[in-house]
mmCIF file with all atom_site columns, C-alpha atoms in Angstrom:
data_model
loop_
_atom_site.group_PDB
_atom_site.id
_atom_site.type_symbol
_atom_site.label_atom_id
_atom_site.label_alt_id
_atom_site.label_comp_id
_atom_site.label_asym_id
_atom_site.label_entity_id
_atom_site.label_seq_id
_atom_site.pdbx_PDB_ins_code
_atom_site.Cartn_x
_atom_site.Cartn_y
_atom_site.Cartn_z
_atom_site.occupancy
_atom_site.B_iso_or_equiv
_atom_site.pdbx_formal_charge
_atom_site.auth_seq_id
_atom_site.auth_comp_id
_atom_site.auth_asym_id
_atom_site.auth_atom_id
_atom_site.pdbx_PDB_model_num
ATOM 1   C CA . ILE A 1 1   ? 13.081  -55.251 19.028  1.00 0.00 ? 1   ILE A CA 1
ATOM 2   C CA . PHE A 1 2   ? 16.342  -53.984 17.527  1.00 0.00 ? 2   PHE A CA 1
ATOM 3   C CA . ARG A 1 3   ? 16.647  -57.060 15.289  1.00 0.00 ? 3   ARG A CA 1
ATOM 4   C CA . GLN A 1 4   ? 13.178  -56.381 13.870  1.00 0.00 ? 4   GLN A CA 1
ATOM 5   C CA . LEU A 1 5   ? 13.967  -52.702 13.446  1.00 0.00 ? 5   LEU A CA 1
ATOM 6   C CA . LEU A 1 6   ? 17.263  -53.510 11.719  1.00 0.00 ? 6   LEU A CA 1
ATOM 7   C CA . GLU A 1 7   ? 15.436  -55.796 9.301   1.00 0.00 ? 7   GLU A CA 1
ATOM 8   C CA . LEU A 1 8   ? 13.125  -52.925 8.414   1.00 0.00 ? 8   LEU A CA 1
ATOM 9   C CA . VAL A 1 9   ? 16.043  -50.523 7.850   1.00 0.00 ? 9   VAL A CA 1
ATOM 10  C CA . LEU A 1 10  ? 18.079  -52.993 5.796   1.00 0.00 ? 10  LEU A CA 1
ATOM 11  C CA . ASP A 1 11  ? 15.045  -53.937 3.728   1.00 0.00 ? 11  ASP A CA 1
ATOM 12  C CA . ARG A 1 12  ? 14.544  -50.299 2.708   1.00 0.00 ? 12  ARG A CA 1
ATOM 13  C CA . ILE A 1 13  ? 18.094  -48.923 2.743   1.00 0.00 ? 13  ILE A CA 1
ATOM 14  C CA . GLU A 1 14  ? 18.305  -48.739 -1.037  1.00 0.00 ? 14  GLU A CA 1
ATOM 15  C CA . VAL A 1 15  ? 15.267  -46.467 -1.031  1.00 0.00 ? 15  VAL A CA 1
ATOM 16  C CA . PHE A 1 16  ? 16.349  -44.240 1.843   1.00 0.00 ? 16  PHE A CA 1
ATOM 17  C CA . GLU A 1 17  ? 19.748  -43.567 0.303   1.00 0.00 ? 17  GLU A CA 1
ATOM 18  C CA . ASP A 1 18  ? 18.396  -41.072 -2.240  1.00 0.00 ? 18  ASP A CA 1
ATOM 19  C CA . ILE A 1 19  ? 15.853  -39.096 -0.232  1.00 0.00 ? 19  ILE A CA 1
ATOM 20  C CA . ASP A 1 20  ? 16.349  -35.840 1.588   1.00 0.00 ? 20  ASP A CA 1
ATOM 21  C CA . HIS A 1 21  ? 16.210  -37.387 5.056   1.00 0.00 ? 21  HIS A CA 1
ATOM 22  C CA . ALA A 1 22  ? 18.791  -40.076 4.311   1.00 0.00 ? 22  ALA A CA 1
ATOM 23  C CA . ALA A 1 23  ? 20.685  -39.500 7.560   1.00 0.00 ? 23  ALA A CA 1
ATOM 24  C CA . PHE A 1 24  ? 18.417  -41.728 9.595   1.00 0.00 ? 24  PHE A CA 1
ATOM 25  C CA . VAL A 1 25  ? 19.455  -43.115 12.922  1.00 0.00 ? 25  VAL A CA 1
ATOM 26  C CA . VAL A 1 26  ? 17.720  -46.077 14.475  1.00 0.00 ? 26  VAL A CA 1
ATOM 27  C CA . GLY A 1 27  ? 15.606  -43.981 16.817  1.00 0.00 ? 27  GLY A CA 1
ATOM 28  C CA . GLU A 1 28  ? 14.311  -41.828 13.971  1.00 0.00 ? 28  GLU A CA 1
ATOM 29  C CA . VAL A 1 29  ? 13.198  -44.464 11.501  1.00 0.00 ? 29  VAL A CA 1
ATOM 30  C CA . VAL A 1 30  ? 10.464  -45.968 13.648  1.00 0.00 ? 30  VAL A CA 1
ATOM 31  C CA . HIS A 1 31  ? 8.839   -44.433 16.691  1.00 0.00 ? 31  HIS A CA 1
ATOM 32  C CA . VAL A 1 32  ? 8.744   -46.944 19.566  1.00 0.00 ? 32  VAL A CA 1
ATOM 33  C CA . ARG A 1 33  ? 6.157   -46.295 22.253  1.00 0.00 ? 33  ARG A CA 1
ATOM 34  C CA . ASP A 1 34  ? 6.935   -49.505 24.103  1.00 0.00 ? 34  ASP A CA 1
ATOM 35  C CA . GLU A 1 35  ? 8.539   -52.923 23.655  1.00 0.00 ? 35  GLU A CA 1
ATOM 36  C CA . ASP A 1 36  ? 5.921   -54.206 21.226  1.00 0.00 ? 36  ASP A CA 1
ATOM 37  C CA . ALA A 1 37  ? 5.384   -51.106 19.104  1.00 0.00 ? 37  ALA A CA 1
ATOM 38  C CA . ILE A 1 38  ? 7.251   -52.160 15.970  1.00 0.00 ? 38  ILE A CA 1
ATOM 39  C CA . VAL A 1 39  ? 5.666   -52.427 12.554  1.00 0.00 ? 39  VAL A CA 1
ATOM 40  C CA . ARG A 1 40  ? 7.541   -54.474 9.977   1.00 0.00 ? 40  ARG A CA 1
ATOM 41  C CA . THR A 1 41  ? 6.705   -54.484 6.292   1.00 0.00 ? 41  THR A CA 1
ATOM 42  C CA . ALA A 1 42  ? 7.836   -58.023 5.545   1.00 0.00 ? 42  ALA A CA 1
ATOM 43  C CA . GLY A 1 43  ? 6.000   -61.305 5.822   1.00 0.00 ? 43  GLY A CA 1
ATOM 44  C CA . HIS A 1 44  ? 2.394   -61.634 6.827   1.00 0.00 ? 44  HIS A CA 1
ATOM 45  C CA . GLU A 1 45  ? 1.773   -57.891 7.216   1.00 0.00 ? 45  GLU A CA 1
ATOM 46  C CA . THR A 1 46  ? 2.075   -57.579 3.429   1.00 0.00 ? 46  THR A CA 1
ATOM 47  C CA . HIS A 1 47  ? -0.749  -60.077 2.965   1.00 0.00 ? 47  HIS A CA 1
ATOM 48  C CA . ALA A 1 48  ? -3.177  -57.839 4.845   1.00 0.00 ? 48  ALA A CA 1
ATOM 49  C CA . LEU A 1 49  ? -2.101  -54.856 2.745   1.00 0.00 ? 49  LEU A CA 1
ATOM 50  C CA . GLN A 1 50  ? -2.503  -56.824 -0.473  1.00 0.00 ? 50  GLN A CA 1
ATOM 51  C CA . THR A 1 51  ? -5.985  -57.876 0.584   1.00 0.00 ? 51  THR A CA 1
ATOM 52  C CA . LEU A 1 52  ? -6.853  -54.231 1.223   1.00 0.00 ? 52  LEU A CA 1
ATOM 53  C CA . ARG A 1 53  ? -5.395  -53.071 -2.102  1.00 0.00 ? 53  ARG A CA 1
ATOM 54  C CA . ASP A 1 54  ? -7.249  -55.790 -4.000  1.00 0.00 ? 54  ASP A CA 1
ATOM 55  C CA . ALA A 1 55  ? -10.530 -54.994 -2.227  1.00 0.00 ? 55  ALA A CA 1
ATOM 56  C CA . THR A 1 56  ? -10.327 -51.251 -2.860  1.00 0.00 ? 56  THR A CA 1
ATOM 57  C CA . GLN A 1 57  ? -8.350  -51.245 -6.116  1.00 0.00 ? 57  GLN A CA 1
ATOM 58  C CA . GLU A 1 58  ? -6.520  -48.190 -4.790  1.00 0.00 ? 58  GLU A CA 1
ATOM 59  C CA . THR A 1 59  ? -3.040  -47.328 -3.506  1.00 0.00 ? 59  THR A CA 1
ATOM 60  C CA . VAL A 1 60  ? -2.295  -48.519 0.027   1.00 0.00 ? 60  VAL A CA 1
ATOM 61  C CA . HIS A 1 61  ? 0.409   -47.174 2.367   1.00 0.00 ? 61  HIS A CA 1
ATOM 62  C CA . LEU A 1 62  ? 1.780   -48.465 5.661   1.00 0.00 ? 62  LEU A CA 1
ATOM 63  C CA . ALA A 1 63  ? 3.311   -45.658 7.734   1.00 0.00 ? 63  ALA A CA 1
ATOM 64  C CA . VAL A 1 64  ? 5.050   -45.199 11.070  1.00 0.00 ? 64  VAL A CA 1
ATOM 65  C CA . ARG A 1 65  ? 5.925   -42.048 12.967  1.00 0.00 ? 65  ARG A CA 1
ATOM 66  C CA . SER A 1 66  ? 9.392   -40.607 12.490  1.00 0.00 ? 66  SER A CA 1
ATOM 67  C CA . GLY A 1 67  ? 9.909   -37.538 14.650  1.00 0.00 ? 67  GLY A CA 1
ATOM 68  C CA . ALA A 1 68  ? 7.242   -34.964 13.823  1.00 0.00 ? 68  ALA A CA 1
ATOM 69  C CA . GLU A 1 69  ? 6.237   -36.720 10.602  1.00 0.00 ? 69  GLU A CA 1
ATOM 70  C CA . MET A 1 70  ? 4.930   -40.004 9.284   1.00 0.00 ? 70  MET A CA 1
ATOM 71  C CA . VAL A 1 71  ? 7.064   -42.045 6.882   1.00 0.00 ? 71  VAL A CA 1
ATOM 72  C CA . TYR A 1 72  ? 5.809   -44.599 4.379   1.00 0.00 ? 72  TYR A CA 1
ATOM 73  C CA . VAL A 1 73  ? 7.512   -47.953 4.947   1.00 0.00 ? 73  VAL A CA 1
ATOM 74  C CA . GLU A 1 74  ? 5.399   -49.909 2.469   1.00 0.00 ? 74  GLU A CA 1
ATOM 75  C CA . LYS A 1 75  ? 3.351   -49.014 -0.594  1.00 0.00 ? 75  LYS A CA 1
ATOM 76  C CA . LEU A 1 76  ? 1.139   -51.174 -2.766  1.00 0.00 ? 76  LEU A CA 1
ATOM 77  C CA . GLU A 1 77  ? 0.165   -49.546 -6.051  1.00 0.00 ? 77  GLU A CA 1
ATOM 78  C CA . SER A 1 78  ? -3.344  -49.256 -7.412  1.00 0.00 ? 78  SER A CA 1
ATOM 79  C CA . PRO A 1 79  ? -3.845  -51.314 -10.586 1.00 0.00 ? 79  PRO A CA 1
ATOM 80  C CA . HIS A 1 80  ? -5.329  -48.221 -12.252 1.00 0.00 ? 80  HIS A CA 1
ATOM 81  C CA . ALA A 1 81  ? -3.235  -46.079 -14.590 1.00 0.00 ? 81  ALA A CA 1
ATOM 82  C CA . VAL A 1 82  ? -4.100  -42.903 -12.643 1.00 0.00 ? 82  VAL A CA 1
ATOM 83  C CA . ARG A 1 83  ? -2.902  -43.244 -9.064  1.00 0.00 ? 83  ARG A CA 1
ATOM 84  C CA . MET A 1 84  ? -1.155  -41.396 -6.248  1.00 0.00 ? 84  MET A CA 1
ATOM 85  C CA . ALA A 1 85  ? 2.467   -40.367 -6.843  1.00 0.00 ? 85  ALA A CA 1
ATOM 86  C CA . SER A 1 86  ? 4.461   -41.454 -3.778  1.00 0.00 ? 86  SER A CA 1
ATOM 87  C CA . ARG A 1 87  ? 7.174   -43.905 -2.796  1.00 0.00 ? 87  ARG A CA 1
ATOM 88  C CA . ILE A 1 88  ? 8.542   -45.779 0.167   1.00 0.00 ? 88  ILE A CA 1
ATOM 89  C CA . GLY A 1 89  ? 10.445  -43.292 2.287   1.00 0.00 ? 89  GLY A CA 1
ATOM 90  C CA . THR A 1 90  ? 8.093   -40.391 1.537   1.00 0.00 ? 90  THR A CA 1
ATOM 91  C CA . ARG A 1 91  ? 7.418   -38.276 4.633   1.00 0.00 ? 91  ARG A CA 1
ATOM 92  C CA . VAL A 1 92  ? 4.063   -36.630 5.277   1.00 0.00 ? 92  VAL A CA 1
ATOM 93  C CA . THR A 1 93  ? 2.864   -34.351 8.046   1.00 0.00 ? 93  THR A CA 1
ATOM 94  C CA . LEU A 1 94  ? 1.053   -35.439 11.160  1.00 0.00 ? 94  LEU A CA 1
ATOM 95  C CA . TYR A 1 95  ? -1.685  -32.837 10.699  1.00 0.00 ? 95  TYR A CA 1
ATOM 96  C CA . SER A 1 96  ? -2.575  -32.965 6.992   1.00 0.00 ? 96  SER A CA 1
ATOM 97  C CA . SER A 1 97  ? -2.249  -36.660 6.097   1.00 0.00 ? 97  SER A CA 1
ATOM 98  C CA . SER A 1 98  ? -4.743  -39.376 6.894   1.00 0.00 ? 98  SER A CA 1
ATOM 99  C CA . VAL A 1 99  ? -2.059  -41.561 8.495   1.00 0.00 ? 99  VAL A CA 1
ATOM 100 C CA . GLY A 1 100 ? -0.863  -38.635 10.608  1.00 0.00 ? 100 GLY A CA 1
ATOM 101 C CA . LYS A 1 101 ? -4.321  -37.705 11.788  1.00 0.00 ? 101 LYS A CA 1
ATOM 102 C CA . ALA A 1 102 ? -5.139  -41.347 12.463  1.00 0.00 ? 102 ALA A CA 1
ATOM 103 C CA . TYR A 1 103 ? -1.999  -41.594 14.593  1.00 0.00 ? 103 TYR A CA 1
ATOM 104 C CA . LEU A 1 104 ? -2.640  -38.387 16.518  1.00 0.00 ? 104 LEU A CA 1
ATOM 105 C CA . SER A 1 105 ? -6.257  -39.321 17.160  1.00 0.00 ? 105 SER A CA 1
ATOM 106 C CA . THR A 1 106 ? -5.213  -42.386 19.176  1.00 0.00 ? 106 THR A CA 1
ATOM 107 C CA . LEU A 1 107 ? -3.040  -40.416 21.593  1.00 0.00 ? 107 LEU A CA 1
ATOM 108 C CA . PRO A 1 108 ? -4.021  -38.880 24.925  1.00 0.00 ? 108 PRO A CA 1
ATOM 109 C CA . HIS A 1 109 ? -4.397  -35.111 24.566  1.00 0.00 ? 109 HIS A CA 1
ATOM 110 C CA . ALA A 1 110 ? -1.202  -34.428 26.490  1.00 0.00 ? 110 ALA A CA 1
ATOM 111 C CA . GLU A 1 111 ? 0.861   -36.573 24.112  1.00 0.00 ? 111 GLU A CA 1
ATOM 112 C CA . ARG A 1 112 ? -0.892  -35.052 21.119  1.00 0.00 ? 112 ARG A CA 1
ATOM 113 C CA . ASP A 1 113 ? -0.151  -31.549 22.377  1.00 0.00 ? 113 ASP A CA 1
ATOM 114 C CA . ALA A 1 114 ? 3.501   -32.406 22.957  1.00 0.00 ? 114 ALA A CA 1
ATOM 115 C CA . LEU A 1 115 ? 3.890   -33.704 19.409  1.00 0.00 ? 115 LEU A CA 1
ATOM 116 C CA . LEU A 1 116 ? 2.151   -30.738 17.806  1.00 0.00 ? 116 LEU A CA 1
ATOM 117 C CA . HIS A 1 117 ? 3.926   -28.150 19.934  1.00 0.00 ? 117 HIS A CA 1
ATOM 118 C CA . GLY A 1 118 ? 6.306   -26.145 17.803  1.00 0.00 ? 118 GLY A CA 1
ATOM 119 C CA . ILE A 1 119 ? 5.038   -27.525 14.484  1.00 0.00 ? 119 ILE A CA 1
ATOM 120 C CA . ALA A 1 120 ? 4.062   -24.743 12.092  1.00 0.00 ? 120 ALA A CA 1
ATOM 121 C CA . LEU A 1 121 ? 0.768   -25.716 10.465  1.00 0.00 ? 121 LEU A CA 1
ATOM 122 C CA . GLU A 1 122 ? 1.589   -25.019 6.829   1.00 0.00 ? 122 GLU A CA 1
ATOM 123 C CA . ARG A 1 123 ? -1.112  -24.810 4.155   1.00 0.00 ? 123 ARG A CA 1
ATOM 124 C CA . PHE A 1 124 ? -0.583  -27.211 1.247   1.00 0.00 ? 124 PHE A CA 1
ATOM 125 C CA . THR A 1 125 ? -4.008  -26.830 -0.362  1.00 0.00 ? 125 THR A CA 1
ATOM 126 C CA . PRO A 1 126 ? -7.063  -24.657 0.331   1.00 0.00 ? 126 PRO A CA 1
ATOM 127 C CA . ASN A 1 127 ? -8.393  -27.555 2.435   1.00 0.00 ? 127 ASN A CA 1
ATOM 128 C CA . THR A 1 128 ? -5.414  -27.911 4.800   1.00 0.00 ? 128 THR A CA 1
ATOM 129 C CA . ILE A 1 129 ? -6.407  -27.332 8.412   1.00 0.00 ? 129 ILE A CA 1
ATOM 130 C CA . ILE A 1 130 ? -4.008  -24.746 9.862   1.00 0.00 ? 130 ILE A CA 1
ATOM 131 C CA . GLU A 1 131 ? -5.985  -23.506 12.884  1.00 0.00 ? 131 GLU A CA 1
ATOM 132 C CA . ARG A 1 132 ? -5.077  -25.492 15.981  1.00 0.00 ? 132 ARG A CA 1
ATOM 133 C CA . SER A 1 133 ? -8.591  -25.416 17.444  1.00 0.00 ? 133 SER A CA 1
ATOM 134 C CA . ALA A 1 134 ? -10.023 -26.747 14.187  1.00 0.00 ? 134 ALA A CA 1
ATOM 135 C CA . LEU A 1 135 ? -7.357  -29.462 14.072  1.00 0.00 ? 135 LEU A CA 1
ATOM 136 C CA . ASP A 1 136 ? -8.147  -30.545 17.627  1.00 0.00 ? 136 ASP A CA 1
ATOM 137 C CA . ALA A 1 137 ? -11.830 -30.793 16.732  1.00 0.00 ? 137 ALA A CA 1
ATOM 138 C CA . GLU A 1 138 ? -10.940 -32.827 13.642  1.00 0.00 ? 138 GLU A CA 1
ATOM 139 C CA . LEU A 1 139 ? -8.768  -35.221 15.636  1.00 0.00 ? 139 LEU A CA 1
ATOM 140 C CA . ASP A 1 140 ? -11.504 -35.701 18.221  1.00 0.00 ? 140 ASP A CA 1
ATOM 141 C CA . ALA A 1 141 ? -13.905 -36.536 15.381  1.00 0.00 ? 141 ALA A CA 1
ATOM 142 C CA . CYS A 1 142 ? -11.381 -39.026 13.956  1.00 0.00 ? 142 CYS A CA 1
ATOM 143 C CA . GLN A 1 143 ? -11.093 -40.685 17.352  1.00 0.00 ? 143 GLN A CA 1
ATOM 144 C CA . ALA A 1 144 ? -14.870 -40.933 17.703  1.00 0.00 ? 144 ALA A CA 1
ATOM 145 C CA . ARG A 1 145 ? -15.454 -42.555 14.305  1.00 0.00 ? 145 ARG A CA 1
ATOM 146 C CA . GLY A 1 146 ? -12.326 -44.738 14.335  1.00 0.00 ? 146 GLY A CA 1
ATOM 147 C CA . TYR A 1 147 ? -10.657 -43.508 11.155  1.00 0.00 ? 147 TYR A CA 1
ATOM 148 C CA . ALA A 1 148 ? -9.235  -40.339 9.629   1.00 0.00 ? 148 ALA A CA 1
ATOM 149 C CA . GLU A 1 149 ? -9.864  -38.503 6.381   1.00 0.00 ? 149 GLU A CA 1
ATOM 150 C CA . ASP A 1 150 ? -7.515  -36.423 4.259   1.00 0.00 ? 150 ASP A CA 1
ATOM 151 C CA . ARG A 1 151 ? -9.981  -34.380 2.237   1.00 0.00 ? 151 ARG A CA 1
ATOM 152 C CA . GLU A 1 152 ? -7.530  -32.951 -0.297  1.00 0.00 ? 152 GLU A CA 1
ATOM 153 C CA . GLU A 1 153 ? -5.604  -31.470 2.632   1.00 0.00 ? 153 GLU A CA 1
ATOM 154 C CA . ASN A 1 154 ? -2.197  -32.806 1.666   1.00 0.00 ? 154 ASN A CA 1
ATOM 155 C CA . GLU A 1 155 ? -2.539  -32.934 -2.113  1.00 0.00 ? 155 GLU A CA 1
ATOM 156 C CA . ALA A 1 156 ? -5.211  -31.538 -4.435  1.00 0.00 ? 156 ALA A CA 1
ATOM 157 C CA . GLN A 1 157 ? -7.504  -34.093 -6.055  1.00 0.00 ? 157 GLN A CA 1
ATOM 158 C CA . ILE A 1 158 ? -6.409  -36.876 -3.680  1.00 0.00 ? 158 ILE A CA 1
ATOM 159 C CA . PHE A 1 159 ? -8.739  -38.153 -0.947  1.00 0.00 ? 159 PHE A CA 1
ATOM 160 C CA . CYS A 1 160 ? -7.329  -40.556 1.659   1.00 0.00 ? 160 CYS A CA 1
ATOM 161 C CA . TYR A 1 161 ? -8.722  -42.660 4.474   1.00 0.00 ? 161 TYR A CA 1
ATOM 162 C CA . GLY A 1 162 ? -6.405  -43.656 7.317   1.00 0.00 ? 162 GLY A CA 1
ATOM 163 C CA . SER A 1 163 ? -6.694  -45.934 10.315  1.00 0.00 ? 163 SER A CA 1
ATOM 164 C CA . ALA A 1 164 ? -4.361  -46.838 13.166  1.00 0.00 ? 164 ALA A CA 1
ATOM 165 C CA . ILE A 1 165 ? -2.944  -50.246 13.994  1.00 0.00 ? 165 ILE A CA 1
ATOM 166 C CA . VAL A 1 166 ? -3.550  -50.518 17.732  1.00 0.00 ? 166 VAL A CA 1
ATOM 167 C CA . GLY A 1 167 ? -2.036  -53.338 19.759  1.00 0.00 ? 167 GLY A CA 1
ATOM 168 C CA . ALA A 1 168 ? -3.455  -55.285 22.665  1.00 0.00 ? 168 ALA A CA 1
ATOM 169 C CA . ASN A 1 169 ? -1.971  -52.867 25.200  1.00 0.00 ? 169 ASN A CA 1
ATOM 170 C CA . GLY A 1 170 ? -3.415  -49.823 23.444  1.00 0.00 ? 170 GLY A CA 1
ATOM 171 C CA . ALA A 1 171 ? -0.121  -48.765 21.835  1.00 0.00 ? 171 ALA A CA 1
ATOM 172 C CA . THR A 1 172 ? -0.308  -47.414 18.296  1.00 0.00 ? 172 THR A CA 1
ATOM 173 C CA . LEU A 1 173 ? 1.962   -49.584 16.140  1.00 0.00 ? 173 LEU A CA 1
ATOM 174 C CA . GLY A 1 174 ? 1.535   -47.682 12.876  1.00 0.00 ? 174 GLY A CA 1
ATOM 175 C CA . CYS A 1 175 ? -1.133  -46.570 10.420  1.00 0.00 ? 175 CYS A CA 1
ATOM 176 C CA . VAL A 1 176 ? -2.504  -47.669 7.060   1.00 0.00 ? 176 VAL A CA 1
ATOM 177 C CA . SER A 1 177 ? -4.118  -45.509 4.395   1.00 0.00 ? 177 SER A CA 1
ATOM 178 C CA . VAL A 1 178 ? -6.044  -45.876 1.170   1.00 0.00 ? 178 VAL A CA 1
ATOM 179 C CA . SER A 1 179 ? -5.477  -43.064 -1.362  1.00 0.00 ? 179 SER A CA 1
ATOM 180 C CA . ILE A 1 180 ? -8.020  -42.316 -4.075  1.00 0.00 ? 180 ILE A CA 1
ATOM 181 C CA . PRO A 1 181 ? -8.035  -39.842 -6.972  1.00 0.00 ? 181 PRO A CA 1
ATOM 182 C CA . LEU A 1 182 ? -11.064 -37.682 -6.317  1.00 0.00 ? 182 LEU A CA 1
ATOM 183 C CA . PHE A 1 183 ? -12.692 -38.363 -9.688  1.00 0.00 ? 183 PHE A CA 1
ATOM 184 C CA . ARG A 1 184 ? -12.758 -42.110 -8.920  1.00 0.00 ? 184 ARG A CA 1
ATOM 185 C CA . LYS A 1 185 ? -13.957 -41.898 -5.315  1.00 0.00 ? 185 LYS A CA 1
ATOM 186 C CA . SER A 1 186 ? -16.803 -44.276 -4.537  1.00 0.00 ? 186 SER A CA 1
ATOM 187 C CA . ALA A 1 187 ? -20.229 -42.979 -3.566  1.00 0.00 ? 187 ALA A CA 1
ATOM 188 C CA . THR A 1 188 ? -20.195 -45.555 -0.741  1.00 0.00 ? 188 THR A CA 1
ATOM 189 C CA . PRO A 1 189 ? -16.809 -44.912 0.937   1.00 0.00 ? 189 PRO A CA 1
ATOM 190 C CA . LEU A 1 190 ? -17.592 -46.584 4.248   1.00 0.00 ? 190 LEU A CA 1
ATOM 191 C CA . GLU A 1 191 ? -18.217 -49.908 2.540   1.00 0.00 ? 191 GLU A CA 1
ATOM 192 C CA . THR A 1 192 ? -15.667 -49.509 -0.251  1.00 0.00 ? 192 THR A CA 1
ATOM 193 C CA . TYR A 1 193 ? -12.684 -48.143 1.697   1.00 0.00 ? 193 TYR A CA 1
ATOM 194 C CA . VAL A 1 194 ? -13.202 -47.756 5.437   1.00 0.00 ? 194 VAL A CA 1
ATOM 195 C CA . ALA A 1 195 ? -14.494 -51.241 6.275   1.00 0.00 ? 195 ALA A CA 1
ATOM 196 C CA . PRO A 1 196 ? -11.663 -53.135 4.516   1.00 0.00 ? 196 PRO A CA 1
ATOM 197 C CA . LEU A 1 197 ? -9.140  -50.582 5.832   1.00 0.00 ? 197 LEU A CA 1
ATOM 198 C CA . ARG A 1 198 ? -10.107 -51.202 9.431   1.00 0.00 ? 198 ARG A CA 1
ATOM 199 C CA . GLU A 1 199 ? -10.119 -54.957 8.828   1.00 0.00 ? 199 GLU A CA 1
ATOM 200 C CA . ALA A 1 200 ? -6.554  -54.764 7.500   1.00 0.00 ? 200 ALA A CA 1
ATOM 201 C CA . CYS A 1 201 ? -5.395  -52.750 10.514  1.00 0.00 ? 201 CYS A CA 1
ATOM 202 C CA . HIS A 1 202 ? -7.000  -55.229 12.875  1.00 0.00 ? 202 HIS A CA 1
ATOM 203 C CA . ALA A 1 203 ? -5.392  -58.172 11.059  1.00 0.00 ? 203 ALA A CA 1
ATOM 204 C CA . ILE A 1 204 ? -1.938  -56.578 11.315  1.00 0.00 ? 204 ILE A CA 1
ATOM 205 C CA . ALA A 1 205 ? -2.491  -55.719 14.975  1.00 0.00 ? 205 ALA A CA 1
ATOM 206 C CA . GLN A 1 206 ? -3.431  -59.327 15.744  1.00 0.00 ? 206 GLN A CA 1
ATOM 207 C CA . ARG A 1 207 ? -0.200  -60.580 14.189  1.00 0.00 ? 207 ARG A CA 1
ATOM 208 C CA . MET A 1 208 ? 2.029   -57.948 15.749  1.00 0.00 ? 208 MET A CA 1
ATOM 209 C CA . SER A 1 209 ? 0.352   -57.918 19.152  1.00 0.00 ? 209 SER A CA 1
ATOM 210 C CA . PRO A 1 210 ? -1.305  -61.229 20.100  1.00 0.00 ? 210 PRO A CA 1
ATOM 211 C CA . GLY A 1 211 ? -4.378  -60.724 22.217  1.00 0.00 ? 211 GLY A CA 1
ATOM 212 C CA . THR A 1 212 ? -5.678  -57.772 20.204  1.00 0.00 ? 212 THR A CA 1
ATOM 213 C CA . ARG A 1 213 ? -9.456  -57.829 20.042  1.00 0.00 ? 213 ARG A CA 1
#
């Protein structure tokens, strides 16, 4: 576990050196729910992300939980000139990002409540959900449909779909998102974004956690 985690840290250390949260310790970079809950960005995981990026033609992020936030540990750029401005090491909230909501939606309510306790729900755009009851309802809806949406809640004019990478034992290993400028959003998002997104998450889960169905 620690060897894999160290590989992840060393692979990205040049990026982390110049961001605000540079003082990472091992326990903060990647949240570990159990022995198998490690997501690495190298090797075969990248292939699944590339397949997703090529299928959607949009920016793809791989994220893991770090404390009360999600952190991007891999990013594949959209081939389009207009695309989401982000980088590896960027931190986003649990409650306003698609990767954060996807992560929270997989947790039992008690764990979800513990994570959200003490977090001030700050408004980033007019669409950000800042009422706890509304957020709970949104997370329950995400859980029911199997993916999350960021409907310009984190950044204006950016719509994101997120889905969790869930291992064979039910542990959430990380999350993947597809980020789309609103003007380019497909009229058939389930087919264009959600289906290949969930396929990518399943492919990564199968590699990271053999026995995943």
